[in-house]
Amino acid sequence: MRAEGTTPEPEPATQSGFTSLGEVACRYQADEIPPEDLPMIAAEALAAGLDSPTLCELAGWPRNADSRDIRDAFEQALAESGIGLPARGLARRHALRRMAARLIAGEITPADLATDDWWETEVETSAEQLFVALIPQCDCCIEYTTGLDQSTWAAQLRNAALALTSSPPIDPGC
């Protein structure tokens, strides 16, 4: 019980900040987070309890700073915080799972999947292979590339997304 008028001790935020910045590192490596968002993410990591010289510096940068400088500073801040960047292939596989979950949740449409290079993602499991095989290179070619009508393709894609999200998790790191 705390005395009247006193502030409770803050929860240790370092671990949650560390986890969040680790997830950001994975999403950054999978090209899900643009460089212009990294200064704000650095500020949020500081607020969560993480602290490093480059993280502090990056948190003060504007969104329109040179993207190469932002990337370099972010990667340096990760290193100073003891967070490694996952391999790009692993990060993309985790992103593929997140995308499948978003499809199932109705946050994105099947046609939204054809707007990126997901079909080029290197996969390792049969569930990943099935899902990626159904992603066409562009949304204008869905019928041509899948050989199916759009409703059949969308149903197959949702089934593949369900299989992917219910399959055993892949390596940790994201």
Short mmCIF file of C-alpha atoms in Angstrom, two decimals:
data_model
loop_
_atom_site.label_atom_id
_atom_site.label_comp_id
_atom_site.label_asym_id
_atom_site.label_seq_id
_atom_site.Cartn_x
_atom_site.Cartn_y
_atom_site.Cartn_z
CA MET A 1 0.00 0.00 0.00
CA ARG A 2 1.36 3.41 -0.84
CA ALA A 3 1.09 6.55 1.19
CA GLU A 4 -1.39 9.22 0.13
CA GLY A 5 0.12 11.68 -2.34
CA THR A 6 3.09 9.55 -3.36
CA THR A 7 3.79 8.29 -6.84
CA PRO A 8 4.13 4.56 -7.36
CA GLU A 9 7.46 3.24 -8.56
CA PRO A 10 7.51 2.99 -12.34
CA GLU A 11 7.44 -0.44 -13.90
CA PRO A 12 10.82 -1.44 -15.31
CA ALA A 13 10.37 -0.38 -18.93
CA THR A 14 13.76 -1.49 -20.17
CA GLN A 15 12.68 -5.03 -20.99
CA SER A 16 9.52 -3.97 -22.81
CA GLY A 17 11.47 -1.24 -24.63
CA PHE A 18 14.13 -3.77 -25.56
CA THR A 19 11.53 -6.17 -26.91
CA SER A 20 9.80 -3.42 -28.85
CA LEU A 21 13.04 -2.17 -30.37
CA GLY A 22 13.94 -5.76 -31.27
CA GLU A 23 10.64 -6.12 -33.11
CA VAL A 24 11.25 -2.78 -34.82
CA ALA A 25 14.67 -4.06 -35.91
CA CYS A 26 12.99 -7.07 -37.49
CA ARG A 27 10.32 -4.99 -39.22
CA TYR A 28 12.98 -2.51 -40.37
CA GLN A 29 15.03 -5.35 -41.85
CA ALA A 30 11.90 -6.63 -43.64
CA ASP A 31 11.29 -3.16 -45.15
CA GLU A 32 8.05 -2.70 -43.19
CA ILE A 33 9.27 0.46 -41.46
CA PRO A 34 10.48 3.39 -43.55
CA PRO A 35 13.58 5.31 -42.39
CA GLU A 36 11.59 8.50 -41.79
CA ASP A 37 9.70 6.74 -38.96
CA LEU A 38 12.88 5.74 -37.10
CA PRO A 39 13.51 9.04 -35.24
CA MET A 40 10.06 8.81 -33.60
CA ILE A 41 10.62 5.15 -32.83
CA ALA A 42 13.92 6.10 -31.19
CA ALA A 43 12.07 8.67 -29.07
CA GLU A 44 9.52 6.03 -28.05
CA ALA A 45 12.33 3.61 -27.11
CA LEU A 46 13.86 6.31 -24.91
CA ALA A 47 10.47 6.86 -23.26
CA ALA A 48 10.27 3.09 -22.67
CA GLY A 49 13.55 3.20 -20.76
CA LEU A 50 16.21 2.36 -23.32
CA ASP A 51 19.15 4.71 -23.49
CA SER A 52 22.18 4.98 -25.72
CA PRO A 53 24.04 7.98 -27.13
CA THR A 54 22.99 7.34 -30.73
CA LEU A 55 19.40 6.55 -29.74
CA CYS A 56 19.23 9.96 -28.01
CA GLU A 57 20.73 11.65 -31.06
CA LEU A 58 18.40 9.88 -33.50
CA ALA A 59 15.34 10.77 -31.40
CA GLY A 60 16.05 14.44 -32.08
CA TRP A 61 16.33 14.14 -35.85
CA PRO A 62 13.59 15.30 -38.21
CA ARG A 63 11.69 12.88 -40.43
CA ASN A 64 13.19 14.47 -43.52
CA ALA A 65 16.83 13.86 -42.56
CA ASP A 66 18.89 11.90 -45.08
CA SER A 67 17.59 8.33 -45.07
CA ARG A 68 21.11 6.86 -45.23
CA ASP A 69 22.09 8.84 -42.13
CA ILE A 70 18.93 7.72 -40.35
CA ARG A 71 19.59 4.07 -41.25
CA ASP A 72 23.21 4.28 -40.11
CA ALA A 73 22.23 5.94 -36.83
CA PHE A 74 19.44 3.43 -36.19
CA GLU A 75 21.72 0.48 -36.79
CA GLN A 76 24.35 2.06 -34.51
CA ALA A 77 21.69 2.64 -31.82
CA LEU A 78 20.67 -1.01 -32.07
CA ALA A 79 24.27 -2.11 -31.65
CA GLU A 80 24.71 0.18 -28.63
CA SER A 81 21.53 -1.31 -27.13
CA GLY A 82 22.75 -4.87 -27.68
CA ILE A 83 20.11 -5.62 -30.31
CA GLY A 84 21.23 -7.34 -33.48
CA LEU A 85 19.56 -7.05 -36.83
CA PRO A 86 18.08 -10.39 -37.86
CA ALA A 87 19.01 -11.84 -41.21
CA ARG A 88 16.90 -10.29 -43.96
CA GLY A 89 15.44 -13.64 -45.00
CA LEU A 90 14.32 -14.43 -41.45
CA ALA A 91 12.83 -10.95 -41.06
CA ARG A 92 10.89 -11.36 -44.32
CA ARG A 93 9.57 -14.76 -43.19
CA HIS A 94 8.29 -13.21 -39.97
CA ALA A 95 6.75 -10.38 -42.00
CA LEU A 96 5.06 -12.97 -44.21
CA ARG A 97 3.41 -14.48 -41.12
CA ARG A 98 2.28 -11.07 -39.90
CA MET A 99 0.85 -10.35 -43.33
CA ALA A 100 -1.03 -13.68 -43.34
CA ALA A 101 -2.48 -12.82 -39.92
CA ARG A 102 -3.56 -9.39 -41.18
CA LEU A 103 -5.26 -11.03 -44.16
CA ILE A 104 -7.19 -13.39 -41.89
CA ALA A 105 -8.17 -10.49 -39.61
CA GLY A 106 -9.52 -8.57 -42.61
CA GLU A 107 -7.00 -5.73 -42.20
CA ILE A 108 -5.79 -6.20 -45.78
CA THR A 109 -7.34 -7.65 -48.91
CA PRO A 110 -5.91 -10.44 -51.04
CA ALA A 111 -5.13 -7.91 -53.79
CA ASP A 112 -3.05 -5.90 -51.28
CA LEU A 113 -0.54 -8.75 -51.19
CA ALA A 114 0.40 -8.20 -54.82
CA THR A 115 1.71 -4.70 -54.14
CA ASP A 116 5.11 -5.80 -52.86
CA ASP A 117 7.71 -8.39 -53.77
CA TRP A 118 6.39 -11.07 -51.38
CA TRP A 119 6.39 -13.62 -54.16
CA GLU A 120 10.21 -13.35 -54.12
CA THR A 121 10.52 -14.16 -50.40
CA GLU A 122 12.74 -17.13 -49.69
CA VAL A 123 10.68 -19.61 -47.73
CA GLU A 124 11.55 -22.75 -45.84
CA THR A 125 8.32 -24.45 -44.79
CA SER A 126 5.56 -25.97 -46.90
CA ALA A 127 3.01 -23.57 -45.33
CA GLU A 128 5.17 -20.60 -46.38
CA GLN A 129 5.63 -22.08 -49.86
CA LEU A 130 1.89 -22.57 -50.34
CA PHE A 131 1.10 -19.01 -49.24
CA VAL A 132 3.85 -17.38 -51.32
CA ALA A 133 2.94 -19.45 -54.40
CA LEU A 134 -0.49 -17.81 -54.39
CA ILE A 135 0.86 -14.24 -54.31
CA PRO A 136 1.04 -12.81 -57.84
CA GLN A 137 3.63 -10.28 -58.92
CA CYS A 138 1.07 -7.52 -59.45
CA ASP A 139 -2.61 -6.98 -58.77
CA CYS A 140 -3.43 -6.39 -62.43
CA CYS A 141 -2.28 -9.93 -63.26
CA ILE A 142 -4.08 -11.90 -60.55
CA GLU A 143 -6.25 -13.85 -62.98
CA TYR A 144 -3.40 -14.38 -65.43
CA THR A 145 -0.77 -15.46 -62.90
CA THR A 146 -2.98 -17.66 -60.72
CA GLY A 147 -5.09 -19.21 -63.47
CA LEU A 148 -8.14 -18.83 -61.20
CA ASP A 149 -11.05 -16.48 -60.90
CA GLN A 150 -10.52 -13.90 -58.16
CA SER A 151 -12.98 -15.38 -55.65
CA THR A 152 -11.42 -18.85 -55.90
CA TRP A 153 -7.95 -17.35 -55.60
CA ALA A 154 -8.96 -15.26 -52.57
CA ALA A 155 -10.43 -18.34 -50.85
CA GLN A 156 -7.29 -20.37 -51.51
CA LEU A 157 -5.12 -17.50 -50.29
CA ARG A 158 -7.11 -17.22 -47.04
CA ASN A 159 -6.82 -20.99 -46.51
CA ALA A 160 -3.07 -20.79 -47.08
CA ALA A 161 -2.87 -17.86 -44.64
CA LEU A 162 -4.71 -19.90 -42.01
CA ALA A 163 -2.33 -22.82 -42.56
CA LEU A 164 0.67 -20.51 -42.25
CA THR A 165 -0.47 -18.77 -39.08
CA SER A 166 -1.38 -22.06 -37.43
CA SER A 167 1.90 -23.78 -38.36
CA PRO A 168 4.72 -24.04 -35.81
CA PRO A 169 6.53 -20.74 -35.25
CA ILE A 170 9.81 -20.10 -37.04
CA ASP A 171 13.09 -19.15 -35.45
CA PRO A 172 12.86 -16.48 -32.79
CA GLY A 173 14.12 -13.02 -33.55
CA CYS A 174 11.09 -10.96 -34.46
#
